[in-house]
Short mmCIF file of C-alpha atoms and ligand atoms in Angstrom, two decimals:
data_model
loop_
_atom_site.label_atom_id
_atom_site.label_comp_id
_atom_site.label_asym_id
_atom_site.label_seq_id
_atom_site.Cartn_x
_atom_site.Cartn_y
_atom_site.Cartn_z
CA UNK A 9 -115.98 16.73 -158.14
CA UNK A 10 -113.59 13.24 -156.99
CA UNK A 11 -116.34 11.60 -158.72
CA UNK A 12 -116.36 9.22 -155.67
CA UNK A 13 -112.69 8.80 -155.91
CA UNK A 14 -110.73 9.29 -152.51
CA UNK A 15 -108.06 11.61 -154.76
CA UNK A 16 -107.48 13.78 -157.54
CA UNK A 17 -104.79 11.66 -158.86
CA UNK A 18 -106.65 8.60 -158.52
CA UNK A 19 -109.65 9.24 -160.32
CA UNK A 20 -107.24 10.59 -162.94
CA UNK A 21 -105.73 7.39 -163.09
CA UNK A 22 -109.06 5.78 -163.71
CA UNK A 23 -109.91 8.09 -165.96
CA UNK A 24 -106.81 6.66 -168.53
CA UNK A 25 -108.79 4.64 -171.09
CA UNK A 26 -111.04 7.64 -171.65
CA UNK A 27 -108.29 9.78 -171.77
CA UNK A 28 -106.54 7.45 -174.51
CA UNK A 29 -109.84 6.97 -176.50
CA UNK A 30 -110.47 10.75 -177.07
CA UNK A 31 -106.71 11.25 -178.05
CA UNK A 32 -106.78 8.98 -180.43
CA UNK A 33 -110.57 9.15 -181.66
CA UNK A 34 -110.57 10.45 -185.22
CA UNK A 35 -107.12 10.49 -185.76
CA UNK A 36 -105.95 6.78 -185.39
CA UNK A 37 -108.32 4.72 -187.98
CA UNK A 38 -106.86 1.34 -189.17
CA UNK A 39 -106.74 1.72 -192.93
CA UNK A 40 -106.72 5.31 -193.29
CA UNK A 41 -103.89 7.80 -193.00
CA UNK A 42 -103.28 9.04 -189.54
CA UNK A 43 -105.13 12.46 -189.17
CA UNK A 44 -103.55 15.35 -187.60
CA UNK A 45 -105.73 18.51 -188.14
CA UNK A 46 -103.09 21.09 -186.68
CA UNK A 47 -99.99 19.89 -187.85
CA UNK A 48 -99.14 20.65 -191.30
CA UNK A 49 -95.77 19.28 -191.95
CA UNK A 50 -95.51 17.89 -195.64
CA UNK A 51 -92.98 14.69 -197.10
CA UNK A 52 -90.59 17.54 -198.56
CA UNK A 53 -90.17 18.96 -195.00
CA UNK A 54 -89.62 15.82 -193.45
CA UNK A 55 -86.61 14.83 -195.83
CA UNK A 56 -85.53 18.19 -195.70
CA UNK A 57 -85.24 17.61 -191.81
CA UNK A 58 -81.56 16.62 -190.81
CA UNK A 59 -82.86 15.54 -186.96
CA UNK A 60 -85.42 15.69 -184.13
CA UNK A 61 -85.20 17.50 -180.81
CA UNK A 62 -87.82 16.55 -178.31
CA UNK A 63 -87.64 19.25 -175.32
CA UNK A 64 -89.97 19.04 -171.74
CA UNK A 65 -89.39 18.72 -168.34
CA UNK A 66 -90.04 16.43 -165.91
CA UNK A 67 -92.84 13.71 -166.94
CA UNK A 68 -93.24 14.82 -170.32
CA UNK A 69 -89.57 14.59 -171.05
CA UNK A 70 -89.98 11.04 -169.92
CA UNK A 71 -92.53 10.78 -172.48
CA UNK A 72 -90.45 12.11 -174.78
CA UNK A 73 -87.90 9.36 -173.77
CA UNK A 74 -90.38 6.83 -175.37
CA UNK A 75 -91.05 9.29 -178.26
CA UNK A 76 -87.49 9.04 -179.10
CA UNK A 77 -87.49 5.42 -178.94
CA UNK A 78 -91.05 5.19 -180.95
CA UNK A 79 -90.41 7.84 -183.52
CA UNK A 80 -86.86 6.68 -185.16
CA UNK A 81 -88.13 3.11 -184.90
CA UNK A 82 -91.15 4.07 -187.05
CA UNK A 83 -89.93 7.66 -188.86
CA UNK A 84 -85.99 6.20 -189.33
CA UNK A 85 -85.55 10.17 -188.29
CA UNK A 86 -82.65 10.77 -185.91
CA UNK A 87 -83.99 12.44 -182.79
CA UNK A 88 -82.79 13.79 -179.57
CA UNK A 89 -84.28 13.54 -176.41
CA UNK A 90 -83.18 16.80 -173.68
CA UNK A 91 -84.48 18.69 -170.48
CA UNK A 92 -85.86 21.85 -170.96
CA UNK A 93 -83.62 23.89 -168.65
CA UNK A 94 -80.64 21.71 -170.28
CA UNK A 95 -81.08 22.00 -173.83
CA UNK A 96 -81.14 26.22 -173.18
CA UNK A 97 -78.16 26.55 -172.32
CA UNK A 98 -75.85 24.06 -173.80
CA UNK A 99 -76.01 25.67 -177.27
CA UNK A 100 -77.67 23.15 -179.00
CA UNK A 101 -77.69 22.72 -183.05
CA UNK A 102 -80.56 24.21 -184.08
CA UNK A 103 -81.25 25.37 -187.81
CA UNK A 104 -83.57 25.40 -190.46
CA UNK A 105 -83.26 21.90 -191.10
CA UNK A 106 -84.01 21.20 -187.35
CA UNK A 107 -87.38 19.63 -186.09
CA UNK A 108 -88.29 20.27 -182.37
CA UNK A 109 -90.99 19.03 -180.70
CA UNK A 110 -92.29 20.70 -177.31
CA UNK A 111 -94.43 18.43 -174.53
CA UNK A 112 -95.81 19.93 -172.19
CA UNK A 113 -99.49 19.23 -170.15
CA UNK A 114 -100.15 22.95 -168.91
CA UNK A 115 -98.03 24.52 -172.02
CA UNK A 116 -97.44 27.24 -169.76
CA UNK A 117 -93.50 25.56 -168.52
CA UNK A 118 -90.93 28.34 -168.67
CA UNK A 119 -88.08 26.87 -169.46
CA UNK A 120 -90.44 24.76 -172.32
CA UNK A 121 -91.71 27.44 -173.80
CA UNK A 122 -87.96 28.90 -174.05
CA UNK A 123 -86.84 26.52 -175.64
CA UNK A 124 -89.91 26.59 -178.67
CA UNK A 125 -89.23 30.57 -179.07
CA UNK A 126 -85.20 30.04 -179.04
CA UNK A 127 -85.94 27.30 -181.55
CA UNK A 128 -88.32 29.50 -183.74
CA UNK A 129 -85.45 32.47 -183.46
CA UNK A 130 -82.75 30.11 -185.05
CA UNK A 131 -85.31 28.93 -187.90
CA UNK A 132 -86.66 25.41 -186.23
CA UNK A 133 -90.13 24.44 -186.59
CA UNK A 134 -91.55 23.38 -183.42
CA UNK A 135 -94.66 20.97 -182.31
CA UNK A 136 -96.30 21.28 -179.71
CA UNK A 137 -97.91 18.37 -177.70
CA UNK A 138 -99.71 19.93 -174.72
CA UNK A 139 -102.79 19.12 -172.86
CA UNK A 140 -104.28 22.98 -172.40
CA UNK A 141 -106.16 24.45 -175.15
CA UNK A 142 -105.14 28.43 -175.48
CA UNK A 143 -101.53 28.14 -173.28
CA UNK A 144 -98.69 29.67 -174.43
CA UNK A 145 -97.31 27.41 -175.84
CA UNK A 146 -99.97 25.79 -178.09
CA UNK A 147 -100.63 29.31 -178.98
CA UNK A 148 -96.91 30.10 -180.35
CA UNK A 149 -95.74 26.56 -182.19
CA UNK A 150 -96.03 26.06 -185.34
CA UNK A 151 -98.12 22.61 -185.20
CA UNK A 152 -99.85 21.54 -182.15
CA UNK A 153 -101.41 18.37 -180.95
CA UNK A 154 -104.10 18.59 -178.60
CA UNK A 155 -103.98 15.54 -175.85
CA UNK A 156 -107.78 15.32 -174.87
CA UNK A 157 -107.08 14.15 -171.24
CA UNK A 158 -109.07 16.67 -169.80
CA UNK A 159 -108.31 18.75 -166.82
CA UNK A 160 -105.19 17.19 -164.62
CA UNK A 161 -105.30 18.38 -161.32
CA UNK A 162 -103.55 16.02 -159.39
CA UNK A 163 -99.78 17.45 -158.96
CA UNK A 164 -98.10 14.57 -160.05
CA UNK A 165 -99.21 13.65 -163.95
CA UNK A 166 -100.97 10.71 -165.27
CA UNK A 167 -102.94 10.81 -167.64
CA UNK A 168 -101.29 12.91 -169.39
CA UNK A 169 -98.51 11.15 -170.04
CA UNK A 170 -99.91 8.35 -171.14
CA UNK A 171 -102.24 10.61 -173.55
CA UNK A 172 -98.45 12.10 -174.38
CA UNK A 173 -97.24 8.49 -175.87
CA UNK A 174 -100.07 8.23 -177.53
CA UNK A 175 -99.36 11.95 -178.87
CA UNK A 176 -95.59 10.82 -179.89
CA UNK A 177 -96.75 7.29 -181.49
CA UNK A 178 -99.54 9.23 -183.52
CA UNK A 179 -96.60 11.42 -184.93
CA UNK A 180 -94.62 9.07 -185.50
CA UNK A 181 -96.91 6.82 -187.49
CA UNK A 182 -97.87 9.99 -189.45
CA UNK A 183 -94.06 10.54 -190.02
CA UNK A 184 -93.72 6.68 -191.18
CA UNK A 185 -96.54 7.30 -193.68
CA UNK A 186 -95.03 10.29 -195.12
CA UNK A 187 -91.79 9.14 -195.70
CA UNK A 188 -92.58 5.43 -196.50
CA UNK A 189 -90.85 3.87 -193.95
CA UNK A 190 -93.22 1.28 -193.04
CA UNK A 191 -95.37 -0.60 -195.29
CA UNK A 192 -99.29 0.43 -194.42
CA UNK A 193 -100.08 -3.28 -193.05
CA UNK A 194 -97.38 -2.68 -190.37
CA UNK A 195 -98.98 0.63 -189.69
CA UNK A 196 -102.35 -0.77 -189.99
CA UNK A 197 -101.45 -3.37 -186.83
CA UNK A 198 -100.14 -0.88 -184.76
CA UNK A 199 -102.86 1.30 -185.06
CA UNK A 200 -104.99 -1.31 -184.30
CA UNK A 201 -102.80 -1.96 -181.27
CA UNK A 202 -103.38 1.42 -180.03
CA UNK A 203 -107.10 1.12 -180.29
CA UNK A 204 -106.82 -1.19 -178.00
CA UNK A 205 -105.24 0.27 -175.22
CA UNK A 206 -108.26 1.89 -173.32
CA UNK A 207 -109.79 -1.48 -172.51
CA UNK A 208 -106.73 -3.21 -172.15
CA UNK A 209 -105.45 -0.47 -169.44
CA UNK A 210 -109.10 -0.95 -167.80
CA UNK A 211 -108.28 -4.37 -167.60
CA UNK A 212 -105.71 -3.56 -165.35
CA UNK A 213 -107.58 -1.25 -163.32
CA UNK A 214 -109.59 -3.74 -162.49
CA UNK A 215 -107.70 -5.78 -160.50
CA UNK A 216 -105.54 -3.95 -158.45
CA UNK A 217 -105.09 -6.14 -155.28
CA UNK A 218 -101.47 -7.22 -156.37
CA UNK A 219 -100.25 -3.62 -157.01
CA UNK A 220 -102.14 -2.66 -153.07
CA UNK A 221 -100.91 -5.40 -151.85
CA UNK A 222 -96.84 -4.56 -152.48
CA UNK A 223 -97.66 -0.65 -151.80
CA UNK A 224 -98.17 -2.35 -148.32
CA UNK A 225 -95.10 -4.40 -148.29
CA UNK A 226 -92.83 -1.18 -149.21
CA UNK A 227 -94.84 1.49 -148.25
CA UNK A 228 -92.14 2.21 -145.13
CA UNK A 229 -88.94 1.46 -147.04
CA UNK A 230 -86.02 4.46 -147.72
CA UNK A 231 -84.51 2.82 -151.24
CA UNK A 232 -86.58 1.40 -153.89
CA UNK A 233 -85.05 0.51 -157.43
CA UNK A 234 -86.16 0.46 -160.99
CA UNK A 235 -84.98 -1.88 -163.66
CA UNK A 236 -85.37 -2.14 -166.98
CA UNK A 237 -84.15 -2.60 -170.26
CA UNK A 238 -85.49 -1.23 -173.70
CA UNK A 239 -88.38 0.77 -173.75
CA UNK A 240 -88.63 -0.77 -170.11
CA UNK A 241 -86.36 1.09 -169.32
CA UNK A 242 -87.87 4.25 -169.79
CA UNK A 243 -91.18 3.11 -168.11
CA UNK A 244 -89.09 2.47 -165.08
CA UNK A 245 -87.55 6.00 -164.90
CA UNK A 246 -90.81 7.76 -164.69
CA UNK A 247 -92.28 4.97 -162.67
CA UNK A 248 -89.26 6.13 -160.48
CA UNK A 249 -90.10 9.63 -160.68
CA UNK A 250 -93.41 8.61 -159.61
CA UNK A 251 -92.79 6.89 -156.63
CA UNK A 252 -90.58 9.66 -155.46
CA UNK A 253 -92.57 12.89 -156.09
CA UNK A 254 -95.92 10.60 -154.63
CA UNK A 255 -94.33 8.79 -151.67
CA UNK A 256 -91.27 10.51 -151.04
CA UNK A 257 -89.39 7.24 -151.14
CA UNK A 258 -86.08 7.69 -152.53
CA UNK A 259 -85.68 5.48 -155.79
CA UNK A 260 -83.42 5.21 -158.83
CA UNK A 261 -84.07 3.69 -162.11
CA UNK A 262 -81.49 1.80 -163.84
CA UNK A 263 -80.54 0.09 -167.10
CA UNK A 264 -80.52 -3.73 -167.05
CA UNK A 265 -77.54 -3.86 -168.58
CA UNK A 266 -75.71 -0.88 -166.19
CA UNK A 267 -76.78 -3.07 -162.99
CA UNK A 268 -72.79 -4.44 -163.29
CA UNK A 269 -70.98 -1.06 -163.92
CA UNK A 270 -71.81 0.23 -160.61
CA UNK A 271 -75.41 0.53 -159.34
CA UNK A 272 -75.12 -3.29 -157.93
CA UNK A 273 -73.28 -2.01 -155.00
CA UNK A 274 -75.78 -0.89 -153.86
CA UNK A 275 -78.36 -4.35 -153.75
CA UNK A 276 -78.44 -5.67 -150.27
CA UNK A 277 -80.83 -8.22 -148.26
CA UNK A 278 -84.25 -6.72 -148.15
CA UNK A 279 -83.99 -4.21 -150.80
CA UNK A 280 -87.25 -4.12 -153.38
CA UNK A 281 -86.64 -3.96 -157.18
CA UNK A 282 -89.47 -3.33 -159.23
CA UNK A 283 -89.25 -4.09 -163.08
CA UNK A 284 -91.12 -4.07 -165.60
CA UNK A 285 -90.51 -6.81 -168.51
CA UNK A 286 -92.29 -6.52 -171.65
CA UNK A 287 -89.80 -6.22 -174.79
CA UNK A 288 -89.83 -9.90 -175.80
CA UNK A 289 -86.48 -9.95 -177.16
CA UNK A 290 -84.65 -8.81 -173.84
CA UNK A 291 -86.60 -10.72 -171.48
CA UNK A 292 -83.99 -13.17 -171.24
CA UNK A 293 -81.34 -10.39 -170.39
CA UNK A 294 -83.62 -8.97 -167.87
CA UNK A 295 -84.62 -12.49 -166.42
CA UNK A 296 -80.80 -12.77 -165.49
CA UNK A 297 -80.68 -9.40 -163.66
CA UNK A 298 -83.73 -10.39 -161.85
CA UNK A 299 -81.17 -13.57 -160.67
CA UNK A 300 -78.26 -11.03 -159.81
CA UNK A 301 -80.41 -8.82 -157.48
CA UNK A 302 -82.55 -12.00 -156.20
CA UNK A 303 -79.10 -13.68 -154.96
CA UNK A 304 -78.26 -10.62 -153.08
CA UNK A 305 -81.67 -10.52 -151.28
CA UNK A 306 -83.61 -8.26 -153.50
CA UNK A 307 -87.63 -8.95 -153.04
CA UNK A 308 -88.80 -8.23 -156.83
CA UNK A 309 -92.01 -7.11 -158.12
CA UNK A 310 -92.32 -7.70 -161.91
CA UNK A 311 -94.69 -6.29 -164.27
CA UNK A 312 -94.77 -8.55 -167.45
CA UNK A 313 -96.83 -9.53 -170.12
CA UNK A 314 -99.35 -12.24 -169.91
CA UNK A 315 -97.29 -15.39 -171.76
CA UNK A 316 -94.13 -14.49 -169.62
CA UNK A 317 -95.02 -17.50 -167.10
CA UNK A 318 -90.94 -18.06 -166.42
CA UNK A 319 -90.62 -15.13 -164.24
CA UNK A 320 -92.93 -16.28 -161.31
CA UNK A 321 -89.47 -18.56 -160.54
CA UNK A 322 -87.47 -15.80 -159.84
CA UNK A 323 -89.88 -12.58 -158.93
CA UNK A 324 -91.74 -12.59 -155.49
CA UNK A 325 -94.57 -10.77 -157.03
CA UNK A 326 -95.85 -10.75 -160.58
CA UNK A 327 -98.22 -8.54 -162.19
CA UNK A 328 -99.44 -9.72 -165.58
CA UNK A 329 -100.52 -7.08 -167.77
CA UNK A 330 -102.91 -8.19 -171.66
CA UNK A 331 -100.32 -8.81 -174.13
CA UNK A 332 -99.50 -6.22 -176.63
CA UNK A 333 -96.91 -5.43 -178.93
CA UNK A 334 -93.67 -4.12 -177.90
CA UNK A 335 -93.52 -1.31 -179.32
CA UNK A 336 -96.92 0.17 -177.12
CA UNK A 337 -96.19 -2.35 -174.02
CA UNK A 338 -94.87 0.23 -171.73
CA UNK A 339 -98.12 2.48 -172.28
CA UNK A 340 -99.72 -0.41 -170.60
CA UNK A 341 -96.50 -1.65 -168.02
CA UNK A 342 -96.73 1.61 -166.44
CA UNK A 343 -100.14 1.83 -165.69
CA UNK A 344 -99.74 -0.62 -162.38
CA UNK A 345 -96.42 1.52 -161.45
CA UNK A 346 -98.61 4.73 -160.90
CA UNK A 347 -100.98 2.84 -159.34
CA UNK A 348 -98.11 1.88 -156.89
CA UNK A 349 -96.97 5.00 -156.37
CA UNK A 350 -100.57 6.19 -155.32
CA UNK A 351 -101.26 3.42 -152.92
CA UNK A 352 -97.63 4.19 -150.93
CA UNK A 353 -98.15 7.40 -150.23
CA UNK A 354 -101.88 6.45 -149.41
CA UNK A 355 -100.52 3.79 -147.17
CA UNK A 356 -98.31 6.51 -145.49
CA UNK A 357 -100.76 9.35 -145.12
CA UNK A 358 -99.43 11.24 -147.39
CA UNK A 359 -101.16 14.11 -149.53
CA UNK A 360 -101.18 12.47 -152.69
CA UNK A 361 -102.79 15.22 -154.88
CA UNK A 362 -100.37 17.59 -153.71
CA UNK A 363 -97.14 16.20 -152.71
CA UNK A 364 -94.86 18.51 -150.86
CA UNK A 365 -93.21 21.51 -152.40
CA UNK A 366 -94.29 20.77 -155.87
CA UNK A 367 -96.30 22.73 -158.26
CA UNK A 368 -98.61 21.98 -161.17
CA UNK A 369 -97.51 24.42 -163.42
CA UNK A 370 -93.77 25.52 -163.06
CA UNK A 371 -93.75 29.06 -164.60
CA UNK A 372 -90.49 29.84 -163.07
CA UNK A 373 -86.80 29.22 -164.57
C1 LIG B 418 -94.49 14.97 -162.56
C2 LIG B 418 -94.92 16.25 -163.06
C3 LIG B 418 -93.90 17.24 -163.52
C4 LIG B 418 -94.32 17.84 -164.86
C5 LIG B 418 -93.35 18.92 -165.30
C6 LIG B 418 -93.68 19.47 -166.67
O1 LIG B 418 -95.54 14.14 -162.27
O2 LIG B 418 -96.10 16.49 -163.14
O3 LIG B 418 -92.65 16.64 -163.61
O4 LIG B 418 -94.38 16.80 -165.77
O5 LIG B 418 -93.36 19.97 -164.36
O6 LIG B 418 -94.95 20.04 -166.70
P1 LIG B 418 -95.69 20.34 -168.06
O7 LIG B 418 -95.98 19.03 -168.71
O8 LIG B 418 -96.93 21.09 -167.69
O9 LIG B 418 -94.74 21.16 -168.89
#
């Protein structure tokens, strides 16, 4: 049932542009209003809506990380980004006028699915972006929207997440359209973007010797560190998360721009850094980090998009990934960092399908 894959998680990984085509099948069609058939939120709701709460755990709160990002850039609606088993208990500002948007791949998460029926208690309306048709929490929201990634069974998530960005840029597009935002030919070319992902991340799937070929070089290091800045950012903290949960290497992800106020201490001869550089605008910024950690002895592996021909000077290792626009360039710039991940722990004989003391579905508080 590998499907001639060696792993779960691997085949799930291959699996991505399918994944990505049947999410957004039907619902993303370049000159026609984004169609959501179980969400039924109207204009007057939207304006009525003060602010945005996205609420998961674990790798679909970092997709909701890049929702955040996505959704106020295209929506102009404030919105929150919190942990599940945070956002319980800090007594959070929930009304009638509050949006909240659940992820979650099984939709069976307890301290998710808390969270929705707090929410519903204090008069919020709550989305639900989950992966299992019939879980508890599809079943309770309000508005649901089905990822069509199909079965994950690999421990550590994949394709799901990237099905969830697609879920949170769908939204947000819809949100854009109902409040006006955007004009439609903006809308138009990012929807046409996003149609483009599935061959785009099979383009990268295809040539894989780069990514196997660094797995090898790190594969028996303690410290590994993420950098990024921008939506890059937020790529590099699941790519972190990743890495961790897959390889059990220990490995932070940082902001660019925080490398000075402390986390620099800690760059020494030897030590990898892995970023990935495709916002356009803070390349620059990030090509002078790359500099700071290189000088101390960093060995960096960057993930960048195709014109970005400057940063072969100062990275050891470059993978080019098919240019995109900003906006959706992480959905692609992470695709090489899971592919990482899965090669370490290969390369250290590891069970990658089901890394120690993890569970797929975490129905405990
Ligand atoms: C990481 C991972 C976990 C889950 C988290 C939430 O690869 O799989 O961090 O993302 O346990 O699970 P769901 O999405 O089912 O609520």
């Amino acid at each position: 049932e590998k499907g001639g894959y060696a792993h779960f998680t691997l085949k799930e990984i291959y699996e991505q542009p399918k994944a990505l085509r049947d999410t957004m099948t039907s619902r993303i069609v370049p000159g026609q209003p984004i169609k959501l058939d179980d969400i039924h939120i109207t204009r007057e709701m939207l304006l009525h809506y003060s602010r945005i709460y996205i609420v998961a755990c674990g790798t679909a709160y970092n997709a909701g990380l890049i929702g955040k990002v996505a959704m106020e850039n295209l929506s102009r609606i404030p919105v929150e980004v919190d942990v599940a088993s945070e956002f319980r208990y800090r007594n959070p500002l929930i009304d009638n006028r509050t949006l909240v948007i659940t992820i979650s791949q099984s939709g069976e998460t307890a301290d998710t699915l808390a969270v929705l029926r707090d929410a519903q208690t204090k008069g919020a309306r709550v989305i639900a972006i989950t992966n299992v048709v019939g879980s508890s929490i599809s079943r309770e929201a309000d508005d649901v929207f089905y990822t069509w990634a199909g079965p994950e069974i690999g421990v550590a998530s994949t394709k799901a997440y990237l099905t969830m960005l697609v879920a949170l840029y769908a939204i947000g597009i819809h949100f854009a359209e109902l409040l006006d935002t955007k004009t439609a030919e903006e809308l138009d070319a990012i929807k046409k973007e996003l149609l483009t992902l599935p061959e785009k991340v099979a383009e990268i799937l295809a040539h894989v010797e780069k990514v196997k070929d660094f797995a090898q070089r790190i594969h028996g290091e303690k410290d590994v560190f993420f950098l990024g800045r921008g939506l890059d950012y937020q790529i590099a903290v699941e790519a972190s998360l990743k890495l961790k949960e897959l390889s059990y290497i220990h490995s932070e992800a940082y902001a660019g721009g925080e490398l000075k106020h402390g986390s620099i201490a800690l760059i020494e001869d030897g030590i990898s850094v892995i970023a990935p550089i495709t916002q356009r605008d803070l390349t620059e910024k990030m090509q002078s980090n790359i500099k700071e950690v290189v000088s101390r002895g960093a060995k960096v592996m960057a993930v960048t998009y195709a014109e970005n021909e400057d940063v072969a000077k100062y990275a050891d290792e470059v993978i080019y990934i098919p240019s995109t626009l900003d906006l959706i360039a992480p959905i692609l710039a992470v695709v090489p960092l899971q592919l990482l991940a899965y090669y370490v722990a290969l390369y250290k004989g590891l069970d990658v399908d089901k890394p120690r003391n993890l569970a797929k579905s975490v129905t405990v508080e």
